[in-house]
Amino acid sequence: MIKTKIAGVGYYVPEQVITNQDLEQQMDTSNEWIVKRSGIEERRWVRDGICTSDLAFEASKKAMKAAKVSSEDIDLVIVGTITSDYFFPGVSAQLQDRLNLHHIGAFDVKAACSAFIYALSIGDQFIRTGVCSTILIVGAEVQSKFLNISTEGRDMTVLFGDGSGAAILQKSDDESGILSTHLHCQGANIKDLWMEAPGSAENCQMTNIKLEEGRHFPLMNGREVFRNAIVRFPEVIQESLDASGLTLDDVNLIIPHQANLRISQAVAKRLGVGMDKVFSNIHKYGNTTAASIPIALCEAVEEKKISKGDVVVLASFGAGFTWASAAIRW
Ligand code: COA
C-alpha cells in the first residue's frame, strides 16, 4: 500500500518574547495564575507590520530546505489558519505567490487547533491516490492582533501565541509514513470557542454595536473546552492506534496540540503513560492554534526525541469543536 511520508519539517516563530510579567503590566493577571493554570511562561507575539503569511513563508522555506525540494516540485499547498491576513482570500494564495510556485491548487483549512492534522489528512489522500507528488502543508497564526489585551480578555489573551510550522509530504519508499488519520467535529459547541464577527450571520459590517460589545474578540468557555479536551484527546489517540493495530506500548512519542499543560497531563494520566512520552513546549510558545503541532514536531525532531522507525501520534482538540489524530511511522 502506498504511504505518505513527511519528507521535511520547518518552523518559525517571531522574535518578540512576551513573558507573563509583561502581561502583568497590561492586565490584572499574575505569572503564578498563568503558570499554575496553563504551564505557559512566555509566548511570541509579532511586531507591527508582520502578518500570518510572513510566518507561513518562513516556515515553508525551512521545510522545503529540509526536504530538499524546490518551488517547481510542489503541486499543492494547504494552509491551516484562523488568522489569515485578509478576510479573504486565504494565506495559501499569498504563499503560492511568495514561493513562486506554479499555478497549483492552494487553499486554507479553518479547523482551528486541528487544522494541521486536517491538512495532513487531506494531503495524505492526494499523495496515496497519486494525484500529487509533493505537497506543502502549513499551520500558521498571528493571534496577538485579534486578542482583547486587557483584563476583560485575560482568560484568552494569556494563553495564545503566534508562530508557524510546515511540512512537505511525499510518497514513502519504505515502511515509514502516515499509518492513519482521524478527523472529528461537534458543531453543537461552536460558541464555546469562537470569534463571532466579522461574519455573515448578521449584517457583515463591523458596526459600532459589535465593536462596543467586543464581538470581534475571540471568546472561550474555558471549563467546557477543558472538560471536552481531556476526553477527546485520549479517545482519538486510541482510535489511531486501533486503526493501525498498535498499542500505547508501540508509541514512542505523543505530540498533542499545545493547548494547556494541565490538559496534556490529564490526557497522559487517562492514557496511563508518563509525561516523558508526551511532548510539551507550551511553556515557551503558549497555544499557537494551527501552528502548535508542526512547531512541536519540529522541536521533537531537533531534540532527537524521534528516530527512524519510531511511532509518533499527533492529536488535537480545539474550536469547532474539532479534534483529530494521525499515527505516523517515522
Ligand atoms: N489571570 C488572572 N485571573 C484570571 C485570568 C487571568 N488570566 N483569567 C481568568 N481569571 C479569573 C477568573 O475571572 C475567575 O475569577 P473569579 O473566581 O473571581 O470569577 C478565576 O480566575 C477562575 O476562573 P476559572 O475560569 O474558573 O478558572 P479555571 O480554573 O477554569 O481556568 C482556564 C481557566 C482558561 C485556564 C481553564 O478553564 C482552561 O485551561 N481551559 C481550557 C483552555 C484551553 O486550553 N483553550 C484552548 C483550547 S484549543
Tab-separated table of C-alpha atoms and ligand atoms in Angstrom:
chain	number	residue	atom	x	y	z
A	1	MET	CA	0.000	0.000	0.000
A	2	ILE	CA	1.278	3.485	-0.845
A	3	LYS	CA	2.142	5.533	2.227
A	4	THR	CA	2.763	9.250	2.632
A	5	LYS	CA	5.932	10.324	4.378
A	6	ILE	CA	6.808	13.613	5.990
A	7	ALA	CA	9.902	14.452	3.956
A	8	GLY	CA	10.880	17.583	5.874
A	9	VAL	CA	9.625	19.977	8.526
A	10	GLY	CA	10.352	23.586	9.471
A	11	TYR	CA	9.069	26.178	11.908
A	12	TYR	CA	9.339	29.873	12.520
A	13	VAL	CA	8.308	31.984	15.497
A	14	PRO	CA	8.516	35.769	15.780
A	15	GLU	CA	11.486	37.008	17.794
A	16	GLN	CA	9.488	39.174	20.218
A	17	VAL	CA	9.110	37.299	23.527
A	18	ILE	CA	6.164	38.299	25.725
A	19	THR	CA	6.586	36.994	29.260
A	20	ASN	CA	3.879	36.578	31.866
A	21	GLN	CA	5.480	39.523	33.646
A	22	ASP	CA	4.961	41.630	30.510
A	23	LEU	CA	1.267	40.718	30.586
A	24	GLU	CA	1.061	41.681	34.263
A	25	GLN	CA	1.789	45.240	33.069
A	26	GLN	CA	-1.132	45.177	30.645
A	27	MET	CA	-3.921	43.487	32.608
A	28	ASP	CA	-4.912	42.200	36.020
A	29	THR	CA	-3.167	38.833	35.913
A	30	SER	CA	-0.167	37.166	37.509
A	31	ASN	CA	2.678	34.904	36.492
A	32	GLU	CA	1.577	32.497	39.202
A	33	TRP	CA	-2.033	32.280	37.904
A	34	ILE	CA	-0.906	31.692	34.320
A	35	VAL	CA	1.771	29.083	35.135
A	36	LYS	CA	-0.489	27.197	37.536
A	37	ARG	CA	-3.485	27.101	35.177
A	38	SER	CA	-1.668	26.563	31.867
A	39	GLY	CA	2.082	25.906	32.247
A	40	ILE	CA	2.791	28.901	29.978
A	41	GLU	CA	5.768	31.109	30.894
A	42	GLU	CA	6.134	33.123	27.706
A	43	ARG	CA	4.846	33.336	24.149
A	44	ARG	CA	5.923	35.031	20.910
A	45	TRP	CA	3.892	37.918	19.503
A	46	VAL	CA	4.678	39.587	16.190
A	47	ARG	CA	5.767	43.184	15.952
A	48	ASP	CA	3.711	45.643	13.896
A	49	GLY	CA	3.785	45.007	10.187
A	50	ILE	CA	4.204	41.226	10.404
A	51	CYS	CA	1.284	39.002	9.497
A	52	THR	CA	0.403	35.317	9.196
A	53	SER	CA	1.618	34.921	5.612
A	54	ASP	CA	5.070	36.199	6.687
A	55	LEU	CA	5.329	33.472	9.323
A	56	ALA	CA	3.962	30.834	6.945
A	57	PHE	CA	6.520	31.853	4.321
A	58	GLU	CA	9.482	31.475	6.709
A	59	ALA	CA	8.366	28.057	7.999
A	60	SER	CA	7.678	26.847	4.449
A	61	LYS	CA	11.164	27.783	3.241
A	62	LYS	CA	12.688	25.795	6.106
A	63	ALA	CA	10.511	22.724	5.456
A	64	MET	CA	11.362	22.856	1.735
A	65	LYS	CA	15.067	23.068	2.550
A	66	ALA	CA	14.843	20.152	4.985
A	67	ALA	CA	13.018	18.045	2.390
A	68	LYS	CA	15.387	19.199	-0.373
A	69	VAL	CA	12.554	20.309	-2.632
A	70	SER	CA	12.283	23.444	-4.744
A	71	SER	CA	9.287	25.544	-5.741
A	72	GLU	CA	8.980	23.624	-9.028
A	73	ASP	CA	8.417	20.345	-7.141
A	74	ILE	CA	5.375	21.421	-5.132
A	75	ASP	CA	1.982	20.591	-6.610
A	76	LEU	CA	-0.432	21.528	-3.815
A	77	VAL	CA	-0.451	23.957	-0.873
A	78	ILE	CA	-2.724	23.621	2.160
A	79	VAL	CA	-2.589	26.187	4.961
A	80	GLY	CA	-4.273	25.751	8.335
A	81	THR	CA	-5.095	29.107	9.902
A	82	ILE	CA	-7.887	31.029	11.606
A	83	THR	CA	-5.945	34.293	11.425
A	84	SER	CA	-5.443	34.974	7.727
A	85	ASP	CA	-4.001	38.345	6.705
A	86	TYR	CA	-7.262	39.291	4.994
A	87	PHE	CA	-10.851	38.124	5.475
A	88	PHE	CA	-10.412	36.572	2.014
A	89	PRO	CA	-8.641	35.106	0.135
A	90	GLY	CA	-6.630	32.688	2.238
A	91	VAL	CA	-2.954	32.698	3.213
A	92	SER	CA	-2.369	29.770	0.830
A	93	ALA	CA	-2.831	32.134	-2.149
A	94	GLN	CA	-0.244	34.549	-0.763
A	95	LEU	CA	2.116	31.653	-0.141
A	96	GLN	CA	1.692	30.366	-3.695
A	97	ASP	CA	2.767	33.779	-4.949
A	98	ARG	CA	5.618	34.420	-2.490
A	99	LEU	CA	7.174	30.990	-3.009
A	100	ASN	CA	6.914	31.383	-6.804
A	101	LEU	CA	5.002	28.139	-7.128
A	102	HIS	CA	3.354	27.016	-10.376
A	103	HIS	CA	-0.356	27.751	-10.700
A	104	ILE	CA	-1.070	24.797	-8.459
A	105	GLY	CA	-4.045	24.350	-6.140
A	106	ALA	CA	-3.849	26.308	-2.899
A	107	PHE	CA	-6.440	26.512	-0.152
A	108	ASP	CA	-6.880	27.245	3.547
A	109	VAL	CA	-8.372	24.958	6.186
A	110	LYS	CA	-10.175	26.717	9.046
A	111	ALA	CA	-10.275	23.858	11.529
A	112	ALA	CA	-8.536	25.882	14.278
A	113	CYS	CA	-6.266	23.787	16.508
A	114	SER	CA	-6.983	20.669	14.425
A	115	ALA	CA	-6.156	22.347	11.112
A	116	PHE	CA	-2.650	20.941	10.757
A	117	ILE	CA	-3.869	17.351	11.180
A	118	TYR	CA	-6.803	18.091	8.853
A	119	ALA	CA	-4.276	19.396	6.264
A	120	LEU	CA	-2.071	16.342	6.818
A	121	SER	CA	-5.027	14.043	6.296
A	122	ILE	CA	-6.125	15.814	3.092
A	123	GLY	CA	-2.555	15.807	1.776
A	124	ASP	CA	-2.227	12.115	2.601
A	125	GLN	CA	-5.229	11.315	0.373
A	126	PHE	CA	-3.754	13.271	-2.564
A	127	ILE	CA	-0.390	11.503	-2.249
A	128	ARG	CA	-1.831	7.996	-1.820
A	129	THR	CA	-4.132	8.386	-4.813
A	130	GLY	CA	-1.169	9.551	-6.914
A	131	VAL	CA	-2.809	12.881	-7.762
A	132	CYS	CA	0.074	14.852	-6.216
A	133	SER	CA	3.712	14.035	-5.593
A	134	THR	CA	4.914	16.857	-3.307
A	135	ILE	CA	2.588	18.818	-1.029
A	136	LEU	CA	3.344	21.729	1.265
A	137	ILE	CA	1.199	21.843	4.399
A	138	VAL	CA	1.414	24.695	6.885
A	139	GLY	CA	-0.077	25.759	10.201
A	140	ALA	CA	0.374	29.478	10.862
A	141	GLU	CA	-1.217	32.008	13.172
A	142	VAL	CA	-0.894	35.618	14.259
A	143	GLN	CA	-3.364	35.637	17.125
A	144	SER	CA	-1.936	38.549	19.071
A	145	LYS	CA	-3.638	41.043	16.736
A	146	PHE	CA	-7.088	39.596	17.452
A	147	LEU	CA	-6.887	39.269	21.239
A	148	ASN	CA	-8.516	41.567	23.764
A	149	ILE	CA	-5.327	42.633	25.550
A	150	SER	CA	-6.991	43.870	28.723
A	151	THR	CA	-8.336	42.467	31.987
A	152	GLU	CA	-11.643	41.803	30.231
A	153	GLY	CA	-9.979	39.429	27.769
A	154	ARG	CA	-7.359	37.998	30.111
A	155	ASP	CA	-8.702	34.423	30.206
A	156	MET	CA	-7.884	34.007	26.494
A	157	THR	CA	-5.094	36.513	25.983
A	158	VAL	CA	-2.630	34.877	28.372
A	159	LEU	CA	-2.970	31.519	26.596
A	160	PHE	CA	-2.320	32.383	22.954
A	161	GLY	CA	0.800	32.992	20.884
A	162	ASP	CA	1.946	33.500	17.294
A	163	GLY	CA	4.002	31.070	15.196
A	164	SER	CA	4.143	28.758	12.202
A	165	GLY	CA	5.190	25.267	11.202
A	166	ALA	CA	5.291	23.476	7.865
A	167	ALA	CA	5.842	20.030	6.395
A	168	ILE	CA	6.487	18.550	2.981
A	169	LEU	CA	4.529	15.399	2.126
A	170	GLN	CA	5.733	12.880	-0.446
A	171	LYS	CA	5.255	9.223	-1.306
A	172	SER	CA	7.200	6.971	1.026
A	173	ASP	CA	9.624	4.466	-0.428
A	174	ASP	CA	9.897	2.278	2.678
A	175	GLU	CA	7.855	1.274	5.749
A	176	SER	CA	7.756	4.813	7.123
A	177	GLY	CA	4.807	7.132	6.657
A	178	ILE	CA	1.337	8.074	7.821
A	179	LEU	CA	-0.451	4.993	9.149
A	180	SER	CA	-3.873	6.568	9.619
A	181	THR	CA	-5.613	9.895	10.237
A	182	HIS	CA	-8.912	10.547	12.035
A	183	LEU	CA	-10.946	13.741	11.847
A	184	HIS	CA	-13.901	14.758	14.041
A	185	CYS	CA	-16.174	17.719	14.721
A	186	GLN	CA	-19.003	18.536	17.126
A	187	GLY	CA	-20.525	21.738	15.807
A	188	ALA	CA	-23.021	21.990	18.673
A	189	ASN	CA	-20.184	23.549	20.674
A	190	ILE	CA	-19.173	26.325	18.268
A	191	LYS	CA	-19.997	29.077	20.745
A	192	ASP	CA	-17.753	27.585	23.434
A	193	LEU	CA	-14.701	28.785	21.500
A	194	TRP	CA	-15.306	31.296	18.761
A	195	MET	CA	-14.950	34.736	17.285
A	196	GLU	CA	-18.332	35.936	16.097
A	197	ALA	CA	-17.519	38.948	13.943
A	198	PRO	CA	-16.984	39.752	11.176
A	199	GLY	CA	-19.290	37.104	9.773
A	200	SER	CA	-22.361	36.612	7.616
A	201	ALA	CA	-24.651	35.537	10.468
A	202	GLU	CA	-25.984	39.067	10.707
A	203	ASN	CA	-25.018	42.097	8.716
A	204	CYS	CA	-21.320	41.531	7.976
A	205	GLN	CA	-20.403	45.134	8.611
A	206	MET	CA	-18.426	45.827	11.766
A	207	THR	CA	-20.939	48.145	13.421
A	208	ASN	CA	-20.185	50.230	16.485
A	209	ILE	CA	-22.520	47.959	18.456
A	210	LYS	CA	-20.460	44.901	17.551
A	211	LEU	CA	-17.239	46.660	18.413
A	212	GLU	CA	-18.611	48.015	21.704
A	213	GLU	CA	-19.838	44.553	22.668
A	214	GLY	CA	-16.436	43.096	21.824
A	215	ARG	CA	-17.913	40.620	19.341
A	216	HIS	CA	-14.775	40.882	17.220
A	217	PHE	CA	-12.693	39.305	20.015
A	218	PRO	CA	-12.302	35.544	20.484
A	219	LEU	CA	-14.331	34.147	23.391
A	220	MET	CA	-13.996	30.873	25.246
A	221	ASN	CA	-15.889	28.828	27.768
A	222	GLY	CA	-12.661	27.547	29.324
A	223	ARG	CA	-14.205	24.909	31.540
A	224	GLU	CA	-16.264	23.365	28.732
A	225	VAL	CA	-13.181	23.302	26.485
A	226	PHE	CA	-11.153	21.646	29.237
A	227	ARG	CA	-13.871	19.085	30.023
A	228	ASN	CA	-14.208	18.010	26.366
A	229	ALA	CA	-10.493	18.130	25.563
A	230	ILE	CA	-9.470	15.658	28.253
A	231	VAL	CA	-11.993	13.136	26.887
A	232	ARG	CA	-11.462	13.653	23.146
A	233	PHE	CA	-7.647	13.583	23.178
A	234	PRO	CA	-7.340	10.063	24.665
A	235	GLU	CA	-10.285	8.840	22.574
A	236	VAL	CA	-8.817	9.964	19.250
A	237	ILE	CA	-5.304	8.768	20.166
A	238	GLN	CA	-6.728	5.319	20.920
A	239	GLU	CA	-8.687	5.439	17.649
A	240	SER	CA	-5.463	5.950	15.673
A	241	LEU	CA	-3.775	3.058	17.476
A	242	ASP	CA	-6.720	0.700	16.934
A	243	ALA	CA	-6.779	1.567	13.208
A	244	SER	CA	-3.074	0.736	12.910
A	245	GLY	CA	-3.136	-2.395	15.073
A	246	LEU	CA	-0.853	-0.736	17.629
A	247	THR	CA	-0.912	-0.309	21.400
A	248	LEU	CA	0.389	2.530	23.532
A	249	ASP	CA	3.496	0.431	24.206
A	250	ASP	CA	4.360	0.715	20.495
A	251	VAL	CA	4.203	4.528	20.641
A	252	ASN	CA	7.478	6.392	21.124
A	253	LEU	CA	6.054	9.904	21.318
A	254	ILE	CA	2.647	11.569	21.531
A	255	ILE	CA	2.586	15.139	20.231
A	256	PRO	CA	-0.637	16.754	21.405
A	257	HIS	CA	-1.776	20.181	20.302
A	258	GLN	CA	-0.234	22.506	22.887
A	259	ALA	CA	-3.427	23.843	24.448
A	260	ASN	CA	-2.539	23.759	28.091
A	261	LEU	CA	-0.061	21.750	30.177
A	262	ARG	CA	-2.845	20.688	32.545
A	263	ILE	CA	-4.777	19.215	29.611
A	264	SER	CA	-1.708	17.257	28.439
A	265	GLN	CA	-1.111	15.992	31.979
A	266	ALA	CA	-4.746	14.901	32.330
A	267	VAL	CA	-4.558	13.135	28.955
A	268	ALA	CA	-1.342	11.321	29.938
A	269	LYS	CA	-2.986	10.208	33.177
A	270	ARG	CA	-6.090	8.929	31.403
A	271	LEU	CA	-3.954	7.025	28.900
A	272	GLY	CA	-1.727	5.666	31.676
A	273	VAL	CA	1.511	6.971	30.131
A	274	GLY	CA	4.233	9.119	31.687
A	275	MET	CA	4.778	12.728	30.620
A	276	ASP	CA	8.111	11.610	29.131
A	277	LYS	CA	6.023	10.168	26.278
A	278	VAL	CA	4.016	13.370	25.795
A	279	PHE	CA	5.835	16.247	24.083
A	280	SER	CA	5.414	19.704	25.573
A	281	ASN	CA	6.808	23.102	24.644
A	282	ILE	CA	3.846	25.168	25.793
A	283	HIS	CA	5.969	26.989	28.390
A	284	LYS	CA	7.795	28.755	25.514
A	285	TYR	CA	5.064	29.474	22.974
A	286	GLY	CA	1.628	29.194	24.592
A	287	ASN	CA	-1.167	27.932	22.378
A	288	THR	CA	-0.369	28.712	18.731
A	289	THR	CA	-3.532	27.006	17.390
A	290	ALA	CA	-2.838	25.515	13.902
A	291	ALA	CA	0.898	26.093	14.298
A	292	SER	CA	1.318	24.252	17.582
A	293	ILE	CA	1.606	20.676	16.312
A	294	PRO	CA	4.074	21.390	13.477
A	295	ILE	CA	6.239	23.551	15.776
A	296	ALA	CA	6.229	20.765	18.374
A	297	LEU	CA	7.005	18.162	15.710
A	298	CYS	CA	9.987	20.216	14.501
A	299	GLU	CA	11.336	20.652	18.022
A	300	ALA	CA	10.883	16.945	18.783
A	301	VAL	CA	12.937	16.152	15.663
A	302	GLU	CA	15.578	18.764	16.577
A	303	GLU	CA	15.816	17.407	20.123
A	304	LYS	CA	16.217	13.880	18.706
A	305	LYS	CA	13.114	12.684	20.503
A	306	ILE	CA	12.072	10.955	17.277
A	307	SER	CA	14.232	8.376	15.463
A	308	LYS	CA	13.766	6.497	12.219
A	309	GLY	CA	11.174	3.744	12.697
A	310	ASP	CA	9.533	5.346	15.754
A	311	VAL	CA	5.768	5.570	16.051
A	312	VAL	CA	4.569	9.138	16.648
A	313	VAL	CA	0.953	10.057	17.327
A	314	LEU	CA	-0.254	13.610	16.680
A	315	ALA	CA	-3.508	14.636	18.363
A	316	SER	CA	-5.538	17.831	18.505
A	317	PHE	CA	-8.591	19.420	20.051
A	318	GLY	CA	-9.935	22.908	19.545
A	319	ALA	CA	-12.585	25.283	18.252
A	320	GLY	CA	-15.493	23.755	16.393
A	321	PHE	CA	-15.210	21.662	18.482
A	322	THR	CA	-12.812	19.781	16.213
A	323	TRP	CA	-10.459	17.003	17.196
A	324	ALA	CA	-8.159	14.751	15.173
A	325	SER	CA	-5.224	12.369	15.261
A	326	ALA	CA	-2.554	10.915	12.998
A	327	ALA	CA	-0.363	7.880	13.653
A	328	ILE	CA	2.951	8.067	11.803
A	329	ARG	CA	5.844	5.644	11.480
A	330	TRP	CA	8.853	7.948	11.260
B	1	COA	N1	-5.398	35.999	35.279
B	1	COA	C1	-5.912	36.043	36.492
B	1	COA	N2	-7.162	35.619	36.780
B	1	COA	C2	-7.891	35.142	35.749
B	1	COA	C3	-7.401	35.070	34.442
B	1	COA	C4	-6.088	35.519	34.219
B	1	COA	N3	-5.524	35.497	33.012
B	1	COA	N4	-8.354	34.554	33.657
B	1	COA	C5	-9.415	34.294	34.423
B	1	COA	N5	-9.152	34.659	35.702
B	1	COA	C6	-10.000	34.567	36.882
B	1	COA	C7	-11.446	34.440	36.544
B	1	COA	O1	-12.012	35.705	36.304
B	1	COA	C8	-12.007	33.788	37.794
B	1	COA	O2	-12.161	34.772	38.765
B	1	COA	P1	-13.431	34.738	39.790
B	1	COA	O3	-13.286	33.436	40.526
B	1	COA	O4	-13.219	35.941	40.621
B	1	COA	O5	-14.627	34.781	38.906
B	1	COA	C9	-10.860	32.898	38.250
B	1	COA	O6	-9.678	33.367	37.576
B	1	COA	C10	-11.070	31.437	37.946
B	1	COA	O7	-11.509	31.353	36.636
B	1	COA	P2	-11.923	29.986	36.034
B	1	COA	O8	-12.394	30.211	34.632
B	1	COA	O9	-12.800	29.257	36.971
B	1	COA	O10	-10.517	29.256	36.010
B	1	COA	P3	-10.196	27.821	35.574
B	1	COA	O11	-9.569	27.129	36.708
B	1	COA	O12	-11.319	27.146	34.876
B	1	COA	O13	-9.052	28.065	34.492
B	1	COA	C11	-8.642	28.184	32.148
B	1	COA	C12	-9.321	28.842	33.345
B	1	COA	C13	-8.987	29.013	30.914
B	1	COA	C14	-7.131	28.225	32.341
B	1	COA	C15	-9.135	26.745	32.030
B	1	COA	O14	-10.529	26.701	32.015
B	1	COA	C16	-8.587	26.051	30.836
B	1	COA	O15	-7.429	25.728	30.793
B	1	COA	N6	-9.456	25.764	29.827
B	1	COA	C17	-9.029	25.226	28.583
B	1	COA	C18	-8.481	26.343	27.753
B	1	COA	C19	-7.827	25.902	26.502
B	1	COA	O16	-6.959	25.092	26.506
B	1	COA	N7	-8.265	26.508	25.393
B	1	COA	C20	-7.709	26.298	24.128
B	1	COA	C21	-8.150	25.003	23.572
B	1	COA	S1	-7.611	24.827	21.981
